């Protein structure tokens, strides 16, 4: 049994056993002997626990008939999606590719919401044919196009307006989405005008409203505001909406000191329940059957995955030390794009507590290809290191930049052990 957590670990599946790091009971040293680094490993047990907690807390908070639509952009691995589908998860998608992937994984159209500002005609057509739960519409021209495509196919499109509530979410500016300077959603005035324009509704029906103000939210003030604005707009609609979709965005702890700051799922659910009660449900004589939809990604999958890399070599330039690893920003972009922090944990626990200041860098020809500059043990060639909490926006944001391959994705399936769940283009096959 892997037990002790005496190196700062934020990923719950990680633990040292006899000074060697295990992930959900699997030795990472052994795993790296049989699988080429770098690779992602996901843990079924953490993934399932996160999903069940999310859904369970929504129910506990009294939220009506909740539908949790996992945001595929955070991690579209088909085997992970199958597991979520079996738990009753829906999907939040932003492209035809994600639509196909969700369907292949067994998520039915009636549990799929389709967000995104740039939907194109073939995607809209496919979504109509597959009967998606809603098009989360982000512009008037999009609404018009969906209605036109629905008319051609003799279908009725289920429309949800994504509201831009004009709030300031406290997060990295690249992942805030709920203000008018952002391309996302429609402001209230435009939604009200569109509802009153009959030509948009010949083959479309308004069924809901959604809001999503940003990602990695640790402070829920703006979320509370947005939920209330959503509820107020919801009760002003000509017909009671079938659902109100409060989006995703709940933050995770990427470092030990963030663990205390991270909002509990129960706190978040109570905030949503209270906000919708006050702004929406309480205003009807007879309580409407309006259900609540969620679009979480990161909170479900971030800490269910790690990225394992091997140290290639060290380089010391004057007073600067570089630890060069075999994973790069093409495999895991978050540090390069957002300056995001991930814990870097040695697989073999160092015998001494000595640390050195080092830049942990990948092989990509960009200076931003740097996972961290911090005090770490003095690694040497061949050492394995783990980038923690890498399950969300890791593989999914990856690319073949510098004509590198793509890392393997592995899944720990409890007692069944380990399985390769994606071998798209391993580095070794390119050489
Ligand atoms: N919904 C929408 C519309 C999004 O754009 C995103 C992420 O950007 C999400 C949900 C998922 O957000 P998170 O992974 O932070 O929960």
Short mmCIF file of N, CA and C in Angstrom, two decimals, residues 6 108 304 310 338 357 395 399 410-411:
data_model
loop_
_atom_site.label_atom_id
_atom_site.label_comp_id
_atom_site.label_asym_id
_atom_site.label_seq_id
_atom_site.Cartn_x
_atom_site.Cartn_y
_atom_site.Cartn_z
N UNK A 6 5.02 12.63 2.27
CA UNK A 6 5.88 13.62 2.91
C UNK A 6 6.73 14.43 1.93
N UNK A 108 -25.20 10.44 -25.00
CA UNK A 108 -26.23 10.68 -26.00
C UNK A 108 -26.45 12.17 -26.26
N UNK A 304 -6.85 14.16 -11.50
CA UNK A 304 -6.94 12.73 -11.82
C UNK A 304 -5.85 12.32 -12.80
N UNK A 310 11.21 12.34 -18.21
CA UNK A 310 12.54 11.89 -17.79
C UNK A 310 13.51 13.06 -17.94
N UNK A 338 0.07 30.19 -19.86
CA UNK A 338 -0.53 30.96 -18.76
C UNK A 338 0.45 31.24 -17.62
N UNK A 357 18.47 25.99 -7.36
CA UNK A 357 17.58 26.79 -8.19
C UNK A 357 17.78 26.35 -9.64
N UNK A 395 -2.97 17.02 -22.20
CA UNK A 395 -2.92 16.38 -23.53
C UNK A 395 -3.80 17.14 -24.53
N UNK A 399 0.21 19.58 -29.08
CA UNK A 399 0.35 19.68 -30.53
C UNK A 399 1.58 18.88 -30.98
N UNK A 410 -2.13 6.79 -20.41
CA UNK A 410 -2.36 5.53 -19.70
C UNK A 410 -3.43 5.73 -18.65
N UNK A 411 -4.12 4.66 -18.31
CA UNK A 411 -5.18 4.75 -17.31
C UNK A 411 -4.99 3.66 -16.27
#
